[in-house]
């Protein structure tokens, strides 16, 4: 089979880093792989052409059974605070096949997830089930369409083998594309080994690969901390804008380059409630919707701890400088959040009462169990099935205040609606629709998923016949729970 005319341009830099950071590891072959989905539009973005390869060979390729020449598979080591507890981890069910360069010389990690045991598997089987891999495919691609930085999904194959969870489930491998898989936890791993030399190597690698503009800084480590903090703030603001709940914001799931990574128990909020948690294992609500900024700050503090010695030779001085940087989190976050909410309401400029106006709306939504996405659709005059709730007297009072504030915009309705349409999705991957697609896919019917994926491609645009995708879940679905999918 010729897998070499696809356009692969491998340049595997991570595999050359110190051996503490990785282990050479081939994907463990699977019995009878079958391609379920291949992302054609992403293939094009990567300058890869799979059109001349038949399905059988694609299945071999995307299961990791046969590797293209130039690849050099490794499992990466990392650590992480999982629900606050520090653990040494690593790719326990993934291997990085290699780094591919697009024609524009953009670098992408090509990783197989669910590819079998590695030295970091601990007690796990190294495998993944079809449902969670397709779920990651749907949600990560939807996040991309929503304009949120994210890892992408190139393909999913069924392995032809079962994985044992609560029951036997069909196994699968997802091909994940990322700007890199370097995590806060990667730095924590190196910090825990206390090899200063390796820390500097990883640090220089990150600056070279992701933030070359920092190379000329006076204090590179401090600037890296501030840059990663800003990236993560922007990311969480995006999540808050669209009602996304990551669900497992452990430090190993925080990417240094600011992409959303590790779609496990994530889900979108329907009814507005800041305390929303979907994950069955998040009993304390540590990763609830409104805790996301607090948690990312906590995670960034763990990152800062790893690079203190690079910030200043004098440890106390290093701590002082890092603390000052981390303490600026709230001010930056709050300002950006306020501006994001102003955009959602079509407000130009700043008015002293903006925050109150926004909080009043959120409080009303919370009290009245209004749908987060649809409330902003209503304000944009978008049609959807059930909008009786917006006849509520308190809502109408609020709406008048909002309309008064819109007058301060000093520009046309067309302009503010355009702004609102650019930030308020009409379509999100609603939990019950995702479940519906996964259930059908489990029964070998891919039509439902493909239709959902098509609708999710244009979340900000008016589309025909989408009311079904806009409706909140039926009442019977109110206690929706997600699982880690391991
Ligand atoms: P996650 O909760 O997906 O972020 O995973 C946390 C850690 O558990 C990572 O080191 C994973 O590689 C590892 N892990 C998750 N599922 C499995 C599995 N089925 N087999 C081996 N390791 C796993
Ligand atoms: Mg993870």
GROMACS .gro file of N, CA, C and O in nm, residues 297-394:
model
  392
  297UNK      N    1  -0.729   2.999   3.656
  297UNK     CA    2  -0.630   3.078   3.731
  297UNK      C    3  -0.548   2.985   3.821
  297UNK      O    4  -0.426   2.995   3.829
  298UNK      N    5  -0.615   2.894   3.887
  298UNK     CA    6  -0.547   2.797   3.975
  298UNK      C    7  -0.447   2.715   3.893
  298UNK      O    8  -0.332   2.696   3.932
  299UNK      N    9  -0.489   2.670   3.777
  299UNK     CA   10  -0.401   2.591   3.691
  299UNK      C   11  -0.280   2.672   3.644
  299UNK      O   12  -0.169   2.619   3.634
  300UNK      N   13  -0.304   2.800   3.615
  300UNK     CA   14  -0.194   2.886   3.571
  300UNK      C   15  -0.093   2.907   3.684
  300UNK      O   16   0.027   2.918   3.661
  301UNK      N   17  -0.143   2.911   3.807
  301UNK     CA   18  -0.051   2.923   3.922
  301UNK      C   19   0.037   2.799   3.930
  301UNK      O   20   0.156   2.808   3.962
  302UNK      N   21  -0.019   2.682   3.898
  302UNK     CA   22   0.063   2.558   3.897
  302UNK      C   23   0.169   2.567   3.787
  302UNK      O   24   0.281   2.523   3.804
  303UNK      N   25   0.130   2.628   3.674
  303UNK     CA   26   0.227   2.647   3.565
  303UNK      C   27   0.339   2.740   3.611
  303UNK      O   28   0.458   2.711   3.592
  304UNK      N   29   0.298   2.851   3.673
  304UNK     CA   30   0.397   2.949   3.721
  304UNK      C   31   0.499   2.882   3.814
  304UNK      O   32   0.620   2.905   3.802
  305UNK      N   33   0.451   2.796   3.903
  305UNK     CA   34   0.540   2.728   3.998
  305UNK      C   35   0.652   2.651   3.926
  305UNK      O   36   0.763   2.643   3.975
  306UNK      N   37   0.618   2.595   3.811
  306UNK     CA   38   0.716   2.514   3.738
  306UNK      C   39   0.830   2.598   3.682
  306UNK      O   40   0.940   2.546   3.661
  307UNK      N   41   0.801   2.724   3.651
  307UNK     CA   42   0.904   2.803   3.581
  307UNK      C   43   0.961   2.917   3.667
  307UNK      O   44   1.030   3.005   3.615
  308UNK      N   45   0.934   2.912   3.798
  308UNK     CA   46   0.986   3.015   3.890
  308UNK      C   47   1.136   3.036   3.872
  308UNK      O   48   1.183   3.149   3.861
  309UNK      N   49   1.210   2.925   3.866
  309UNK     CA   50   1.357   2.936   3.860
  309UNK      C   51   1.404   3.000   3.730
  309UNK      O   52   1.516   3.048   3.722
  310UNK      N   53   1.318   2.996   3.629
  310UNK     CA   54   1.355   3.061   3.503
  310UNK      C   55   1.314   3.209   3.502
  310UNK      O   56   1.363   3.288   3.422
  311UNK      N   57   1.223   3.242   3.593
  311UNK     CA   58   1.179   3.382   3.601
  311UNK      C   59   1.286   3.466   3.671
  311UNK      O   60   1.317   3.577   3.631
  312UNK      N   61   1.342   3.410   3.778
  312UNK     CA   62   1.451   3.481   3.848
  312UNK      C   63   1.542   3.381   3.919
  312UNK      O   64   1.493   3.282   3.975
  313UNK      N   65   1.671   3.407   3.915
  313UNK     CA   66   1.768   3.319   3.983
  313UNK      C   67   1.739   3.313   4.133
  313UNK      O   68   1.761   3.212   4.198
  314UNK      N   69   1.692   3.424   4.185
  314UNK     CA   70   1.656   3.429   4.326
  314UNK      C   71   1.511   3.379   4.340
  314UNK      O   72   1.418   3.441   4.290
  315UNK      N   73   1.498   3.266   4.409
  315UNK     CA   74   1.366   3.200   4.413
  315UNK      C   75   1.256   3.291   4.471
  315UNK      O   76   1.145   3.298   4.416
  316UNK      N   77   1.290   3.360   4.581
  316UNK     CA   78   1.189   3.445   4.644
  316UNK      C   79   1.144   3.556   4.549
  316UNK      O   80   1.026   3.588   4.539
  317UNK      N   81   1.241   3.611   4.481
  317UNK     CA   82   1.210   3.718   4.384
  317UNK      C   83   1.123   3.659   4.270
  317UNK      O   84   1.027   3.720   4.226
  318UNK      N   85   1.160   3.538   4.227
  318UNK     CA   86   1.083   3.470   4.122
  318UNK      C   87   0.938   3.451   4.164
  318UNK      O   88   0.845   3.476   4.086
  319UNK      N   89   0.920   3.408   4.288
  319UNK     CA   90   0.783   3.386   4.339
  319UNK      C   91   0.705   3.518   4.342
  319UNK      O   92   0.589   3.524   4.300
  320UNK      N   93   0.775   3.621   4.386
  320UNK     CA   94   0.711   3.752   4.395
  320UNK      C   95   0.663   3.800   4.256
  320UNK      O   96   0.549   3.842   4.240
  321UNK      N   97   0.752   3.786   4.158
  321UNK     CA   98   0.718   3.833   4.022
  321UNK      C   99   0.603   3.750   3.964
  321UNK      O  100   0.508   3.803   3.906
  322UNK      N  101   0.611   3.616   3.983
  322UNK     CA  102   0.507   3.528   3.928
  322UNK      C  103   0.373   3.555   3.996
  322UNK      O  104   0.268   3.558   3.930
  323UNK      N  105   0.377   3.577   4.126
  323UNK     CA  106   0.253   3.602   4.201
  323UNK      C  107   0.186   3.730   4.150
  323UNK      O  108   0.063   3.733   4.130
  324UNK      N  109   0.268   3.829   4.127
  324UNK     CA  110   0.213   3.956   4.078
  324UNK      C  111   0.144   3.933   3.941
  324UNK      O  112   0.034   3.984   3.917
  325UNK      N  113   0.210   3.852   3.857
  325UNK     CA  114   0.150   3.825   3.724
  325UNK      C  115   0.019   3.750   3.740
  325UNK      O  116  -0.083   3.787   3.680
  326UNK      N  117   0.019   3.645   3.822
  326UNK     CA  118  -0.103   3.564   3.840
  326UNK      C  119  -0.214   3.650   3.904
  326UNK      O  120  -0.332   3.635   3.869
  327UNK      N  121  -0.175   3.741   3.992
  327UNK     CA  122  -0.277   3.823   4.058
  327UNK      C  123  -0.343   3.924   3.965
  327UNK      O  124  -0.445   3.983   4.000
  328UNK      N  125  -0.284   3.941   3.847
  328UNK     CA  126  -0.350   4.034   3.753
  328UNK      C  127  -0.461   3.963   3.675
  328UNK      O  128  -0.530   4.023   3.593
  329UNK      N  129  -0.478   3.834   3.702
  329UNK     CA  130  -0.577   3.752   3.630
  329UNK      C  131  -0.716   3.816   3.633
  329UNK      O  132  -0.779   3.837   3.529
  330UNK      N  133  -0.765   3.842   3.754
  330UNK     CA  134  -0.906   3.887   3.767
  330UNK      C  135  -0.934   4.013   3.686
  330UNK      O  136  -1.035   4.021   3.618
  331UNK      N  137  -0.842   4.107   3.696
  331UNK     CA  138  -0.866   4.236   3.629
  331UNK      C  139  -0.876   4.214   3.477
  331UNK      O  140  -0.967   4.266   3.412
  332UNK      N  141  -0.782   4.134   3.424
  332UNK     CA  142  -0.783   4.109   3.279
  332UNK      C  143  -0.908   4.032   3.240
  332UNK      O  144  -0.979   4.066   3.145
  333UNK      N  145  -0.937   3.927   3.319
  333UNK     CA  146  -1.052   3.842   3.288
  333UNK      C  147  -1.181   3.923   3.291
  333UNK      O  148  -1.262   3.916   3.197
  334UNK      N  149  -1.199   4.000   3.398
  334UNK     CA  150  -1.327   4.070   3.414
  334UNK      C  151  -1.352   4.170   3.303
  334UNK      O  152  -1.463   4.183   3.253
  335UNK      N  153  -1.246   4.238   3.265
  335UNK     CA  154  -1.260   4.335   3.157
  335UNK      C  155  -1.298   4.266   3.025
  335UNK      O  156  -1.387   4.310   2.953
  336UNK      N  157  -1.230   4.155   2.998
  336UNK     CA  158  -1.257   4.084   2.873
  336UNK      C  159  -1.397   4.021   2.875
  336UNK      O  160  -1.466   4.017   2.774
  337UNK      N  161  -1.435   3.971   2.993
  337UNK     CA  162  -1.568   3.911   3.006
  337UNK      C  163  -1.677   4.015   2.981
  337UNK      O  164  -1.773   3.990   2.907
  338UNK      N  165  -1.658   4.133   3.041
  338UNK     CA  166  -1.757   4.239   3.026
  338UNK      C  167  -1.771   4.277   2.878
  338UNK      O  168  -1.882   4.292   2.827
  339UNK      N  169  -1.658   4.288   2.810
  339UNK     CA  170  -1.663   4.323   2.668
  339UNK      C  171  -1.729   4.214   2.585
  339UNK      O  172  -1.803   4.242   2.491
  340UNK      N  173  -1.702   4.089   2.622
  340UNK     CA  174  -1.765   3.977   2.551
  340UNK      C  175  -1.917   3.983   2.570
  340UNK      O  176  -1.993   3.967   2.474
  341UNK      N  177  -1.961   4.010   2.692
  341UNK     CA  178  -2.105   4.017   2.717
  341UNK      C  179  -2.167   4.139   2.647
  341UNK      O  180  -2.280   4.132   2.599
  342UNK      N  181  -2.091   4.249   2.643
  342UNK     CA  182  -2.140   4.366   2.567
  342UNK      C  183  -2.165   4.326   2.422
  342UNK      O  184  -2.267   4.361   2.364
  343UNK      N  185  -2.070   4.250   2.365
  343UNK     CA  186  -2.086   4.206   2.225
  343UNK      C  187  -2.212   4.120   2.212
  343UNK      O  188  -2.287   4.132   2.116
  344UNK      N  189  -2.232   4.031   2.309
  344UNK     CA  190  -2.350   3.941   2.301
  344UNK      C  191  -2.479   4.022   2.300
  344UNK      O  192  -2.581   3.979   2.246
  345UNK      N  193  -2.476   4.139   2.365
  345UNK     CA  194  -2.597   4.222   2.370
  345UNK      C  195  -2.595   4.334   2.266
  345UNK      O  196  -2.683   4.420   2.265
  346UNK      N  197  -2.493   4.335   2.181
  346UNK     CA  198  -2.488   4.436   2.075
  346UNK      C  199  -2.455   4.575   2.125
  346UNK      O  200  -2.492   4.674   2.061
  347UNK      N  201  -2.387   4.584   2.240
  347UNK     CA  202  -2.359   4.715   2.298
  347UNK      C  203  -2.224   4.767   2.251
  347UNK      O  204  -2.122   4.702   2.271
  348UNK      N  205  -2.227   4.885   2.191
  348UNK     CA  206  -2.101   4.948   2.150
  348UNK      C  207  -2.058   5.044   2.261
  348UNK      O  208  -2.140   5.095   2.336
  349UNK      N  209  -1.930   5.069   2.270
  349UNK     CA  210  -1.878   5.162   2.371
  349UNK      C  211  -1.898   5.107   2.510
  349UNK      O  212  -1.925   4.988   2.528
  350UNK      N  213  -1.883   5.196   2.609
  350UNK     CA  214  -1.898   5.152   2.748
  350UNK      C  215  -1.993   5.245   2.820
  350UNK      O  216  -1.987   5.366   2.802
  351UNK      N  217  -2.080   5.187   2.901
  351UNK     CA  218  -2.164   5.269   2.985
  351UNK      C  219  -2.147   5.218   3.127
  351UNK      O  220  -2.129   5.098   3.150
  352UNK      N  221  -2.152   5.307   3.223
  352UNK     CA  222  -2.125   5.271   3.362
  352UNK      C  223  -2.221   5.162   3.414
  352UNK      O  224  -2.187   5.083   3.501
  353UNK      N  225  -2.341   5.158   3.355
  353UNK     CA  226  -2.440   5.061   3.403
  353UNK      C  227  -2.440   4.928   3.328
  353UNK      O  228  -2.525   4.843   3.352
  354UNK      N  229  -2.345   4.909   3.239
  354UNK     CA  230  -2.344   4.788   3.155
  354UNK      C  231  -2.341   4.660   3.239
  354UNK      O  232  -2.415   4.564   3.213
  355UNK      N  233  -2.252   4.659   3.338
  355UNK     CA  234  -2.239   4.536   3.418
  355UNK      C  235  -2.371   4.501   3.487
  355UNK      O  236  -2.413   4.386   3.489
  356UNK      N  237  -2.437   4.604   3.540
  356UNK     CA  238  -2.566   4.581   3.609
  356UNK      C  239  -2.668   4.526   3.509
  356UNK      O  240  -2.739   4.429   3.538
  357UNK      N  241  -2.672   4.587   3.394
  357UNK     CA  242  -2.767   4.543   3.290
  357UNK      C  243  -2.744   4.395   3.256
  357UNK      O  244  -2.839   4.316   3.246
  358UNK      N  245  -2.618   4.357   3.241
  358UNK     CA  246  -2.584   4.219   3.206
  358UNK      C  247  -2.621   4.125   3.320
  358UNK      O  248  -2.682   4.020   3.298
  359UNK      N  249  -2.586   4.165   3.443
  359UNK     CA  250  -2.616   4.078   3.557
  359UNK      C  251  -2.766   4.060   3.576
  359UNK      O  252  -2.813   3.953   3.612
  360UNK      N  253  -2.841   4.166   3.549
  360UNK     CA  254  -2.987   4.155   3.561
  360UNK      C  255  -3.044   4.052   3.464
  360UNK      O  256  -3.132   3.975   3.498
  361UNK      N  257  -2.990   4.052   3.344
  361UNK     CA  258  -3.037   3.954   3.245
  361UNK      C  259  -3.002   3.812   3.291
  361UNK      O  260  -3.087   3.722   3.289
  362UNK      N  261  -2.876   3.794   3.334
  362UNK     CA  262  -2.833   3.660   3.375
  362UNK      C  263  -2.915   3.611   3.495
  362UNK      O  264  -2.954   3.494   3.502
  363UNK      N  265  -2.942   3.703   3.587
  363UNK     CA  266  -3.021   3.665   3.705
  363UNK      C  267  -3.162   3.625   3.663
  363UNK      O  268  -3.217   3.525   3.711
  364UNK      N  269  -3.218   3.700   3.572
  364UNK     CA  270  -3.352   3.665   3.522
  364UNK      C  271  -3.349   3.527   3.454
  364UNK      O  272  -3.437   3.443   3.477
  365UNK      N  273  -3.247   3.506   3.371
  365UNK     CA  274  -3.237   3.377   3.300
  365UNK      C  275  -3.227   3.262   3.399
  365UNK      O  276  -3.289   3.157   3.383
  366UNK      N  277  -3.146   3.282   3.503
  366UNK     CA  278  -3.126   3.178   3.604
  366UNK      C  279  -3.259   3.148   3.675
  366UNK      O  280  -3.302   3.033   3.683
  367UNK      N  281  -3.325   3.253   3.722
  367UNK     CA  282  -3.451   3.237   3.796
  367UNK      C  283  -3.558   3.170   3.712
  367UNK      O  284  -3.638   3.091   3.760
  368UNK      N  285  -3.561   3.206   3.585
  368UNK     CA  286  -3.670   3.159   3.498
  368UNK      C  287  -3.631   3.040   3.413
  368UNK      O  288  -3.705   3.000   3.323
  369UNK      N  289  -3.512   2.985   3.441
  369UNK     CA  290  -3.464   2.867   3.368
  369UNK      C  291  -3.470   2.888   3.216
  369UNK      O  292  -3.515   2.802   3.140
  370UNK      N  293  -3.422   3.005   3.175
  370UNK     CA  294  -3.422   3.034   3.031
  370UNK      C  295  -3.304   2.965   2.965
  370UNK      O  296  -3.199   2.946   3.026
  371UNK      N  297  -3.322   2.930   2.840
  371UNK     CA  298  -3.215   2.865   2.764
  371UNK      C  299  -3.109   2.971   2.729
  371UNK      O  300  -3.142   3.078   2.677
  372UNK      N  301  -2.983   2.938   2.758
  372UNK     CA  302  -2.874   3.037   2.740
  372UNK      C  303  -2.863   3.079   2.594
  372UNK      O  304  -2.866   3.198   2.562
  373UNK      N  305  -2.852   2.983   2.504
  373UNK     CA  306  -2.834   3.014   2.362
  373UNK      C  307  -2.956   3.085   2.305
  373UNK      O  308  -2.945   3.188   2.237
  374UNK      N  309  -3.073   3.031   2.334
  374UNK     CA  310  -3.194   3.084   2.272
  374UNK      C  311  -3.232   3.223   2.322
  374UNK      O  312  -3.297   3.300   2.250
  375UNK      N  313  -3.193   3.258   2.444
  375UNK     CA  314  -3.226   3.391   2.494
  375UNK      C  315  -3.158   3.497   2.406
  375UNK      O  316  -3.220   3.596   2.367
  376UNK      N  317  -3.032   3.473   2.373
  376UNK     CA  318  -2.964   3.569   2.285
  376UNK      C  319  -3.020   3.563   2.143
  376UNK      O  320  -3.026   3.665   2.074
  377UNK      N  321  -3.064   3.445   2.100
  377UNK     CA  322  -3.131   3.435   1.969
  377UNK      C  323  -3.257   3.519   1.969
  377UNK      O  324  -3.287   3.590   1.872
  378UNK      N  325  -3.333   3.512   2.078
  378UNK     CA  326  -3.456   3.590   2.088
  378UNK      C  327  -3.425   3.739   2.074
  378UNK      O  328  -3.494   3.812   2.001
  379UNK      N  329  -3.319   3.782   2.142
  379UNK     CA  330  -3.282   3.924   2.135
  379UNK      C  331  -3.235   3.964   1.994
  379UNK      O  332  -3.237   4.081   1.959
  380UNK      N  333  -3.194   3.864   1.915
  380UNK     CA  334  -3.153   3.893   1.777
  380UNK      C  335  -3.270   3.873   1.680
  380UNK      O  336  -3.249   3.867   1.559
  381UNK      N  337  -3.390   3.854   1.736
  381UNK     CA  338  -3.511   3.830   1.656
  381UNK      C  339  -3.505   3.700   1.576
  381UNK      O  340  -3.565   3.689   1.469
  382UNK      N  341  -3.426   3.606   1.624
  382UNK     CA  342  -3.419   3.475   1.557
  382UNK      C  343  -3.539   3.391   1.599
  382UNK      O  344  -3.575   3.388   1.717
  383UNK      N  345  -3.593   3.318   1.503
  383UNK     CA  346  -3.710   3.235   1.535
  383UNK      C  347  -3.667   3.101   1.592
  383UNK      O  348  -3.570   3.042   1.548
  384UNK      N  349  -3.740   3.054   1.691
  384UNK     CA  350  -3.728   2.915   1.734
  384UNK      C  351  -3.859   2.876   1.797
  384UNK      O  352  -3.947   2.961   1.816
  385UNK      N  353  -3.875   2.749   1.828
  385UNK     CA  354  -4.009   2.698   1.854
  385UNK      C  355  -4.081   2.761   1.973
  385UNK      O  356  -4.187   2.819   1.959
  386UNK      N  357  -4.021   2.759   2.092
  386UNK     CA  358  -4.097   2.795   2.211
  386UNK      C  359  -4.037   2.919   2.276
  386UNK      O  360  -3.933   2.912   2.340
  387UNK      N  361  -4.105   3.033   2.260
  387UNK     CA  362  -4.048   3.153   2.322
  387UNK      C  363  -4.146   3.227   2.413
  387UNK      O  364  -4.131   3.347   2.438
  388UNK      N  365  -4.244   3.152   2.467
  388UNK     CA  366  -4.345   3.214   2.556
  388UNK      C  367  -4.281   3.281   2.676
  388UNK      O  368  -4.327   3.383   2.725
  389UNK      N  369  -4.172   3.221   2.722
  389UNK     CA  370  -4.105   3.268   2.844
  389UNK      C  371  -4.067   3.417   2.835
  389UNK      O  372  -4.063   3.488   2.933
  390UNK      N  373  -4.047   3.464   2.712
  390UNK     CA  374  -4.002   3.603   2.694
  390UNK      C  375  -4.116   3.705   2.699
  390UNK      O  376  -4.095   3.823   2.675
  391UNK      N  377  -4.239   3.654   2.732
  391UNK     CA  378  -4.348   3.746   2.761
  391UNK      C  379  -4.349   3.785   2.908
  391UNK      O  380  -4.429   3.867   2.951
  392UNK      N  381  -4.262   3.725   2.985
  392UNK     CA  382  -4.255   3.752   3.129
  392UNK      C  383  -4.235   3.902   3.154
  392UNK      O  384  -4.151   3.965   3.089
  393UNK      N  385  -4.310   3.952   3.251
  393UNK     CA  386  -4.311   4.096   3.276
  393UNK      C  387  -4.171   4.149   3.310
  393UNK      O  388  -4.126   4.252   3.259
  394UNK      N  389  -4.098   4.073   3.395
  394UNK     CA  390  -3.965   4.120   3.435
  394UNK      C  391  -3.868   4.121   3.318
  394UNK      O  392  -3.779   4.206   3.311
   0.00000   0.00000   0.00000
